[in-house]
Coordinates of C-alpha atoms in Angstrom, one line a residue:
Chain A
X1 CA 3.9 19.8 56.1
X2 CA 1.5 20.8 53.3
X3 CA 0.7 18.5 50.5
X4 CA 1.9 20.7 47.7
X5 CA 5.4 20.8 49.1
X6 CA 6.1 17.3 48.1
X7 CA 5.7 16.4 44.5
X8 CA 6.6 13.2 42.7
X9 CA 10.1 13.3 41.3
X10 CA 8.7 11.8 38.1
X11 CA 5.3 10.7 36.7
X12 CA 4.4 7.2 37.8
X13 CA 4.9 4.7 35.0
X14 CA 2.3 2.1 35.3
X15 CA 4.2 -0.7 33.6
X16 CA 7.1 -0.4 36.0
X17 CA 5.7 1.0 39.2
X18 CA 2.4 -0.6 39.5
X19 CA 2.8 -3.9 37.7
X20 CA 6.4 -4.5 38.6
X21 CA 6.0 -2.7 42.0
X22 CA 9.3 -0.9 41.8
X23 CA 9.9 1.1 45.0
X24 CA 9.6 4.8 44.5
X25 CA 12.0 7.0 46.4
X26 CA 9.8 10.2 46.7
X27 CA 7.2 10.0 49.4
X28 CA 3.9 11.1 48.0
X29 CA 0.8 11.9 50.0
X30 CA -0.3 13.4 53.2
X31 CA 1.9 13.9 56.2
X32 CA 5.6 14.0 56.7
X33 CA 7.9 11.3 55.4
X34 CA 8.4 10.1 59.0
X35 CA 4.7 9.7 59.6
X36 CA 3.9 7.7 56.5
X37 CA 5.9 4.6 56.1
X38 CA 7.4 4.0 52.7
X39 CA 5.4 1.4 50.8
X40 CA 6.9 -1.3 48.6
X41 CA 5.5 0.3 45.5
X42 CA 3.1 3.0 44.3
X43 CA 0.3 0.6 45.0
X44 CA -0.1 0.7 48.7
X45 CA -0.9 -2.8 50.0
X46 CA -3.5 -1.8 52.6
X47 CA -5.7 0.9 51.0
X48 CA -5.2 0.3 47.3
X49 CA -4.6 3.9 46.4
X50 CA -2.7 4.8 43.2
X51 CA -1.2 8.1 42.6
X52 CA -0.7 9.2 39.0
X53 CA -1.6 12.0 36.6
X54 CA -4.8 12.0 34.7
X55 CA -3.1 12.0 31.3
X56 CA -1.1 8.9 32.3
X57 CA -4.2 7.1 33.5
X58 CA -6.1 7.9 30.4
X59 CA -3.2 6.8 28.2
X60 CA -2.9 3.6 30.1
X61 CA -6.6 2.9 29.8
X62 CA -6.6 3.6 26.1
X63 CA -3.6 1.5 25.4
X64 CA -5.2 -1.6 27.0
X65 CA -8.1 -2.2 24.7
X66 CA -8.0 -0.5 21.4
X67 CA -10.9 -1.9 19.3
X68 CA -10.0 -2.5 15.7
X69 CA -12.3 -1.6 12.8
X70 CA -13.0 -4.8 10.8
X71 CA -11.5 -3.6 7.6
X72 CA -10.1 -6.6 5.8
X73 CA -9.4 -5.8 2.2
X74 CA -7.5 -8.8 0.8
X75 CA -5.2 -11.7 1.8
X76 CA -4.1 -10.0 5.0
X77 CA -7.7 -10.0 6.2
X78 CA -7.5 -13.8 6.5
X79 CA -4.4 -13.5 8.6
X80 CA -6.1 -10.8 10.6
X81 CA -9.0 -13.2 11.2
X82 CA -6.6 -15.9 12.2
X83 CA -4.9 -13.6 14.7
X84 CA -8.2 -13.0 16.4
X85 CA -9.2 -16.6 16.5
X86 CA -8.5 -19.3 19.1
X87 CA -5.0 -20.2 18.1
X88 CA -3.4 -16.7 18.3
X89 CA -6.1 -15.0 20.2
X90 CA -5.7 -11.3 20.4
X91 CA -8.3 -11.3 23.1
X92 CA -5.4 -11.9 25.4
X93 CA -4.5 -8.2 24.8
X94 CA -8.1 -6.9 24.8
X95 CA -7.9 -6.2 21.0
X96 CA -10.2 -8.8 19.5
X97 CA -13.4 -6.8 19.4
X98 CA -13.7 -6.0 15.7
X99 CA -16.3 -3.3 15.2
X100 CA -18.3 -3.1 12.0
X101 CA -18.9 0.6 12.5
X102 CA -16.0 3.1 12.4
X103 CA -17.8 5.1 15.1
X104 CA -17.0 2.4 17.6
X105 CA -13.5 1.7 16.5
X106 CA -10.1 3.0 17.8
X107 CA -7.6 1.5 15.5
X108 CA -8.0 0.9 11.8
X109 CA -6.0 -2.1 10.6
X110 CA -5.7 -1.6 6.9
X111 CA -5.4 -5.3 6.0
X112 CA -4.7 -5.7 2.3
X113 CA -4.3 -4.0 -1.0
X114 CA -5.9 -0.6 -1.3
X115 CA -7.1 0.1 -4.8
X116 CA -7.9 3.5 -6.2
X117 CA -11.5 2.6 -6.0
X118 CA -11.3 1.8 -2.3
X119 CA -9.1 4.8 -1.4
X120 CA -11.8 7.4 -1.0
X121 CA -13.9 5.0 1.1
X122 CA -10.9 4.3 3.3
X123 CA -10.4 8.0 3.9
X124 CA -14.0 8.5 4.6
X125 CA -14.1 5.6 7.2
X126 CA -11.0 7.1 8.8
X127 CA -12.7 10.4 9.1
X128 CA -15.8 8.8 10.6
X129 CA -13.7 7.2 13.4
X130 CA -13.8 9.3 16.6
X131 CA -10.6 10.8 18.1
X132 CA -8.2 9.5 19.3
X133 CA -7.6 7.0 16.5
X134 CA -4.7 5.1 15.2
X135 CA -3.8 3.3 11.9
X136 CA -1.9 0.1 11.4
X137 CA -0.8 -0.6 7.8
X138 CA -0.8 -4.4 7.7
X139 CA 1.3 -6.0 4.9
X140 CA 3.4 -4.8 2.1
X141 CA 0.6 -3.6 0.0
X142 CA -0.8 -1.2 2.6
X143 CA 2.7 -0.2 3.7
X144 CA 4.3 0.7 0.4
X145 CA 2.4 -0.9 -2.5
X146 CA 4.3 -4.1 -2.1
X147 CA 4.3 -6.5 -5.0
X148 CA 1.7 -4.3 -6.8
X149 CA 4.3 -1.6 -7.1
X150 CA 3.7 -1.2 -10.8
X151 CA -0.1 -1.8 -10.9
X152 CA -2.3 0.8 -12.5
X153 CA -5.1 0.1 -10.0
X154 CA -3.6 0.2 -6.5
X155 CA -2.5 2.8 -4.1
X156 CA 1.2 2.9 -3.3
X157 CA 1.0 2.8 0.4
X158 CA -1.9 3.8 2.6
X159 CA 0.2 6.6 4.2
X160 CA -0.4 8.7 1.2
X161 CA -4.0 9.2 2.3
X162 CA -4.1 8.6 6.1
X163 CA -1.4 9.0 8.8
X164 CA 0.0 5.6 9.8
X165 CA 1.2 4.7 13.3
X166 CA 2.6 1.2 12.8
X167 CA 3.8 -0.6 9.7
X168 CA 3.7 -4.4 9.8
X169 CA 5.7 -5.9 6.9
X170 CA 5.0 -9.2 5.4
X171 CA 3.0 -10.7 2.5
X172 CA 0.9 -11.4 4.3
X173 CA 2.3 -10.9 7.8
X174 CA 2.0 -13.8 10.1
X175 CA -0.6 -13.4 12.9
X176 CA 2.3 -13.2 15.3
X177 CA 3.6 -10.2 13.3
X178 CA 0.3 -8.5 13.6
X179 CA 0.2 -9.1 17.3
X180 CA 3.7 -7.5 17.5
X181 CA 2.4 -4.5 15.6
X182 CA -0.6 -4.2 18.0
X183 CA 1.8 -4.4 21.0
X184 CA 4.0 -1.7 19.5
X185 CA 0.9 0.4 19.0
X186 CA 0.0 -0.2 22.7
X187 CA 3.5 1.1 23.7
X188 CA 3.0 4.2 21.5
X189 CA -0.5 4.9 23.0
X190 CA 0.7 4.4 26.6
X191 CA 3.4 7.0 25.9
X192 CA 0.6 9.4 25.1
X193 CA 0.8 9.0 21.3
Chain B
X1 CA -14.3 -7.6 -1.6
X2 CA -17.9 -7.2 -2.8
X3 CA -20.3 -4.4 -2.1
X4 CA -24.0 -5.1 -2.2
X5 CA -26.4 -2.3 -2.4
X6 CA -29.7 -3.6 -1.0
X7 CA -33.3 -2.5 -1.1
X8 CA -35.3 -3.9 1.8
X9 CA -38.9 -4.5 2.5
X10 CA -38.8 -5.1 6.3
X11 CA -36.2 -7.8 6.6
X12 CA -36.7 -9.2 3.1
X13 CA -34.3 -8.2 0.4
X14 CA -36.2 -7.2 -2.7
X15 CA -33.4 -5.8 -4.8
X16 CA -29.7 -6.3 -4.7
X17 CA -27.1 -4.5 -6.8
X18 CA -23.5 -5.9 -6.6
X19 CA -20.7 -3.3 -7.0
X20 CA -17.4 -4.9 -8.0
X21 CA -13.9 -3.7 -8.5
X22 CA -12.8 -2.8 -5.0
X23 CA -10.1 -5.4 -5.2
X24 CA -9.2 -5.0 -8.8
X25 CA -5.4 -5.0 -8.6
X26 CA -4.6 -5.2 -12.3
X27 CA -3.3 -8.7 -12.1
X28 CA -3.8 -9.3 -15.8
X29 CA -1.5 -6.5 -16.7
X30 CA 1.0 -7.5 -14.1
X31 CA 1.1 -11.1 -15.5
X32 CA 2.0 -9.6 -18.9
X33 CA 5.0 -7.7 -17.3
X34 CA 6.4 -10.6 -15.3
X35 CA 8.4 -13.7 -16.3
X36 CA 6.7 -17.0 -16.1
X37 CA 8.3 -17.9 -12.8
X38 CA 7.5 -14.5 -11.2
X39 CA 3.8 -15.0 -12.2
X40 CA 3.4 -18.0 -9.8
X41 CA 3.5 -15.6 -6.9
X42 CA 0.8 -13.4 -8.3
X43 CA -1.4 -16.4 -9.2
X44 CA -1.5 -17.0 -5.4
X45 CA -3.4 -13.8 -4.9
X46 CA -6.2 -14.3 -7.4
X47 CA -8.1 -16.3 -4.7
X48 CA -6.1 -15.9 -1.6
X49 CA -8.0 -18.4 0.5
X50 CA -7.2 -21.3 -1.8
X51 CA -3.8 -20.3 -3.2
X52 CA -2.5 -23.7 -4.2
X53 CA -5.4 -24.2 -6.7
X54 CA -4.6 -21.0 -8.4
X55 CA -0.9 -22.0 -8.7
X56 CA -2.0 -25.3 -10.2
X57 CA -4.0 -23.5 -12.9
X58 CA -1.0 -21.2 -13.6
X59 CA 1.5 -24.0 -13.6
X60 CA -0.8 -26.1 -15.8
X61 CA -0.9 -23.3 -18.4
X62 CA 2.9 -22.9 -18.3
X63 CA 3.3 -26.6 -18.8
X64 CA 0.8 -26.6 -21.7
X65 CA 2.7 -23.9 -23.5
X66 CA 6.1 -25.5 -23.0
X67 CA 5.0 -29.1 -23.3
X68 CA 6.6 -30.1 -20.0
X69 CA 6.2 -33.5 -18.5
X70 CA 5.6 -33.7 -14.7
X71 CA 7.0 -36.5 -12.6
X72 CA 4.2 -38.6 -11.1
X73 CA 5.3 -38.0 -7.6
X74 CA 5.0 -34.3 -8.2
X75 CA 1.5 -34.9 -9.5
X76 CA 0.6 -36.6 -6.3
X77 CA 2.1 -33.9 -4.2
X78 CA 0.2 -31.3 -6.2
X79 CA -3.1 -33.1 -5.6
X80 CA -2.3 -33.4 -1.9
X81 CA -1.6 -29.7 -1.4
X82 CA -4.6 -28.8 -3.6
X83 CA -7.0 -30.8 -1.5
X84 CA -5.5 -29.4 1.7
X85 CA -5.9 -25.9 0.3
X86 CA -9.5 -26.8 -0.5
X87 CA -10.1 -27.8 3.1
X88 CA -8.5 -24.6 4.4
X89 CA -10.7 -22.6 2.0
X90 CA -13.9 -24.4 3.0
X91 CA -13.1 -24.0 6.6
X92 CA -12.9 -20.2 6.2
X93 CA -16.2 -20.4 4.4
X94 CA -17.9 -22.5 7.0
X95 CA -16.6 -20.4 9.9
X96 CA -17.6 -17.1 8.5
X97 CA -20.9 -18.5 7.3
X98 CA -21.6 -19.6 10.8
X99 CA -20.8 -16.1 12.0
X100 CA -23.1 -14.6 9.4
X101 CA -26.1 -16.7 10.5
X102 CA -25.4 -16.1 14.2
X103 CA -23.3 -19.1 15.3
X104 CA -20.0 -17.9 16.9
X105 CA -18.6 -21.2 17.9
X106 CA -17.9 -22.9 14.6
X107 CA -15.5 -20.2 13.4
X108 CA -13.2 -20.8 16.4
X109 CA -13.2 -24.6 15.6
X110 CA -12.7 -24.0 11.9
X111 CA -9.7 -21.8 12.4
X112 CA -8.3 -24.4 14.9
X113 CA -8.3 -27.0 12.1
X114 CA -7.2 -24.5 9.5
X115 CA -4.1 -23.6 11.5
X116 CA -3.0 -27.2 11.5
X117 CA -3.4 -27.3 7.7
X118 CA -1.4 -24.1 7.4
X119 CA 1.3 -25.3 9.7
X120 CA 1.8 -28.3 7.5
X121 CA 1.8 -26.3 4.3
X122 CA 4.3 -23.9 6.0
X123 CA 6.5 -26.8 6.7
X124 CA 6.4 -27.6 3.0
X125 CA 7.2 -24.3 1.5
X126 CA 7.9 -21.8 4.3
X127 CA 4.8 -19.7 4.0
X128 CA 1.4 -19.8 5.7
X129 CA -0.4 -18.2 2.7
X130 CA 0.7 -17.2 -0.8
X131 CA 2.9 -20.3 -0.9
X132 CA 4.8 -19.9 -4.2
X133 CA 5.1 -23.6 -4.2
X134 CA 4.4 -24.7 -7.8
X135 CA 7.1 -24.8 -10.4
X136 CA 6.8 -25.6 -14.1
X137 CA 7.3 -29.3 -14.2
X138 CA 6.8 -30.0 -10.5
X139 CA 6.9 -28.3 -7.2
X140 CA 9.5 -26.4 -5.2
X141 CA 10.5 -29.0 -2.5
X142 CA 9.7 -32.6 -1.9
X143 CA 7.7 -33.6 1.2
X144 CA 9.8 -33.2 4.4
X145 CA 10.6 -36.3 6.4
X146 CA 7.7 -37.4 8.6
X147 CA 5.3 -35.1 6.9
X148 CA 3.0 -37.7 5.4
X149 CA 2.5 -39.5 8.8
X150 CA 1.7 -36.1 10.3
X151 CA -0.8 -35.5 7.6
X152 CA -2.5 -38.9 8.1
X153 CA -2.7 -38.3 11.8
X154 CA -4.3 -34.9 11.1
X155 CA -6.8 -36.5 8.7
X156 CA -8.0 -38.9 11.3
X157 CA -8.5 -36.0 13.8
X158 CA -10.1 -33.8 11.2
X159 CA -12.6 -36.4 10.1
X160 CA -13.5 -36.8 13.7
X161 CA -13.8 -33.0 14.1
X162 CA -16.2 -32.7 11.2
X163 CA -18.4 -35.4 12.6
X164 CA -18.2 -34.4 16.3
X165 CA -18.1 -30.7 16.0
X166 CA -19.5 -29.2 12.9
X167 CA -22.2 -31.7 12.2
X168 CA -23.2 -31.8 15.8
X169 CA -23.5 -28.0 16.2
X170 CA -24.9 -27.1 12.8
X171 CA -26.6 -30.0 10.9
X172 CA -29.7 -30.3 13.0
X173 CA -29.5 -26.9 14.8
X174 CA -32.9 -25.5 14.7
X175 CA -31.8 -21.9 14.3
X176 CA -29.3 -22.8 11.6
X177 CA -32.0 -24.8 9.7
X178 CA -34.5 -21.9 10.1
X179 CA -32.0 -19.5 8.5
X180 CA -30.8 -21.8 5.7
X181 CA -33.4 -24.3 4.6
X182 CA -35.3 -22.9 1.7
X183 CA -33.4 -19.6 1.7
X184 CA -31.8 -18.3 -1.4
X185 CA -32.9 -21.2 -3.6
X186 CA -31.3 -21.3 -7.0
X187 CA -32.9 -23.7 -9.5
X188 CA -30.5 -25.7 -11.8
X189 CA -31.5 -23.7 -14.9
X190 CA -30.9 -20.4 -13.2
X191 CA -27.6 -21.6 -11.9
X192 CA -26.5 -22.6 -15.4
X193 CA -27.8 -19.4 -16.9
X194 CA -25.8 -17.3 -14.4
X195 CA -22.7 -19.4 -15.0
X196 CA -22.4 -20.5 -11.4
X197 CA -19.5 -22.9 -10.7
X198 CA -18.2 -25.1 -7.9
X199 CA -20.2 -25.9 -4.8
X200 CA -22.9 -23.3 -5.8
X201 CA -23.6 -25.3 -9.0
X202 CA -23.5 -28.7 -7.4
X203 CA -25.8 -27.5 -4.6
X204 CA -28.4 -26.8 -7.3
X205 CA -28.3 -30.4 -8.5
X206 CA -26.0 -30.0 -11.5
X207 CA -23.5 -32.9 -11.5
X208 CA -20.5 -31.0 -12.8
X209 CA -17.0 -31.3 -11.3
X210 CA -14.0 -30.2 -13.4
X211 CA -11.9 -32.8 -11.6
X212 CA -13.9 -35.5 -13.2
X213 CA -15.4 -33.8 -16.3
X214 CA -12.4 -32.0 -17.5
X215 CA -9.7 -34.1 -15.9
X216 CA -6.3 -32.8 -15.1
X217 CA -3.3 -34.0 -13.1
X218 CA -3.9 -37.5 -11.6
X219 CA -7.6 -36.9 -10.7
X220 CA -8.9 -39.4 -13.3
X221 CA -7.0 -42.1 -11.6
X222 CA -8.4 -41.5 -8.2
X223 CA -11.1 -44.0 -7.2
X224 CA -12.4 -41.9 -4.3
X225 CA -13.3 -38.9 -6.4
X226 CA -17.1 -38.9 -6.2
X227 CA -18.5 -35.3 -6.6
X228 CA -20.9 -34.2 -3.9
X229 CA -24.2 -33.1 -5.4
X230 CA -27.4 -31.9 -3.7
X231 CA -30.6 -31.1 -5.5
X232 CA -32.3 -28.6 -3.2
X233 CA -30.4 -25.5 -4.4
X234 CA -30.9 -23.6 -1.1
X235 CA -28.3 -22.3 1.4
X236 CA -28.5 -25.5 3.4
X237 CA -27.6 -27.6 0.3
X238 CA -24.6 -25.3 -0.3
X239 CA -23.5 -25.9 3.3
X240 CA -24.0 -29.7 2.8
X241 CA -22.0 -29.7 -0.4
X242 CA -19.0 -27.9 1.2
X243 CA -19.1 -30.2 4.2
X244 CA -19.2 -33.2 1.9
X245 CA -16.3 -31.8 -0.1
X246 CA -14.2 -31.6 3.0
X247 CA -15.0 -35.3 3.7
X248 CA -14.3 -36.1 0.0
X249 CA -10.9 -34.2 0.3
X250 CA -10.0 -36.4 3.3
X251 CA -10.7 -39.6 1.2
X252 CA -8.7 -38.2 -1.8
X253 CA -5.8 -37.3 0.5
X254 CA -5.8 -40.8 2.1
X255 CA -5.8 -42.4 -1.4
X256 CA -3.0 -40.1 -2.5
X257 CA -0.9 -40.9 0.6
X258 CA -1.4 -44.6 0.1
X259 CA -0.5 -44.5 -3.6
X260 CA 2.0 -41.7 -3.7
X261 CA 4.2 -42.9 -0.9
X262 CA 6.1 -45.4 -3.0
X263 CA 6.4 -43.3 -6.1
X264 CA 10.0 -42.0 -6.1
X265 CA 10.1 -40.8 -9.6
X266 CA 12.7 -38.1 -9.4
X267 CA 13.3 -37.4 -13.1
X268 CA 13.4 -33.8 -14.0
X269 CA 12.2 -32.2 -17.2
X270 CA 14.9 -31.0 -19.5
X271 CA 15.4 -27.2 -19.4
X272 CA 13.9 -25.7 -22.5
X273 CA 12.9 -22.3 -23.8
X274 CA 9.3 -21.4 -23.5
X275 CA 7.5 -20.0 -26.5
X276 CA 5.3 -17.0 -26.2
X277 CA 1.7 -18.0 -26.7
X278 CA -1.6 -18.3 -25.1
X279 CA -2.6 -21.3 -23.0
X280 CA -5.6 -22.2 -20.9
X281 CA -5.7 -24.4 -17.9
X282 CA -8.9 -24.8 -15.9
X283 CA -8.8 -25.9 -12.3
X284 CA -11.8 -26.6 -10.2
X285 CA -11.8 -23.8 -7.6
X286 CA -13.5 -24.2 -4.3
X287 CA -15.4 -21.0 -4.5
X288 CA -14.8 -18.9 -7.5
X289 CA -15.2 -19.2 -11.2
X290 CA -12.5 -21.2 -12.9
X291 CA -9.3 -19.2 -13.1
X292 CA -8.2 -19.0 -16.7
X293 CA -4.5 -18.2 -16.9

């Protein structure tokens, strides 16, 4: 039997198939179904071979360590620092490497109030980040203007100048809330977003 | 949020132009548009690392306008949360300063201790930052049961941490000394001319502490209040002042706990209408110029 006659019934999901080792029903690979014994999961025990699509693999790799841009603007920045320090430790998720240069960053955490004076700089930093890139609006100010809703000096939500992937509410959000936001972003990235 | 435009000669900074206003959120105008009680929440954000001290300034101004008496127990609680907030603020400074001169470890320790302070303040008012805890005539809630003993246990540990960790890793660290001793020296006259305040001023040898020299709350009654002053005026002296202020805060907190525990003065000020007028209250801030509300 030729290889191309048997195709996977569905793309392999890494979370469920590889990590949870859920048995897959479709036999993938060389030979007939009779010749190749079904393995317990996509990860064969003996030869450590994984079958997947390139796009899934890339999305999985990207989702596992998005490096944030160190872009603390106000109160939220202190909680962002707290999230990356020993107590909350975003290093557990591979997301603690705050880069000082936008050219090395994957995700921009807009932590704090964006003033009209800062807005053009924020947009410029976003444009300097290489693709693919994501934005987390941390806190009420970055999400919608928050308690500075009637201020003459602040931007009413950072989504008016850059596309936002995840909004984390709070004033400021607890470090746990930011971690939740980062994990939601990870889900989104691993779906190919 | 401060932008510094630097001109360099090799590694030496020969010219520095600060650019301000990146975090100008129009607080002054917002205060005009809010009621007195709503303003407390905004006072938090003027210096978001030491929120309680801002609230103290704002509440002090409100009380000056309305001529409100404050129960002594509330005064003790205020000083307790103030000094805890000061420690939390100095810990952020110490950690990030260590990072800036190339020491990665202190910041992890500083945030370890800071988390404990924030946990206790959260127990008090439900928020880790931006507490909204002060009220005209007192504070929002009394101290929860068992909170004081938790605080005194923390103080013992924290005092030990300062000595065992921060002093051990930084005080005589050759690289740290190399990068701080004699760096950025500000003589006393220059410090006064530029209007420096707080630890910056006291590190230049000027013995000026608002807690003692323009007394407010119960600070004049505290025997342990002895301002930390160093004469050298360099970056190392500023580090020593802040470290000394954390030790001082521990002493003040211990004295407050000892004296405030038996004060169960629960009388409340009578409700009264507040006249519209200007008031000033000055609170000694850990880092910034005095907030005039």
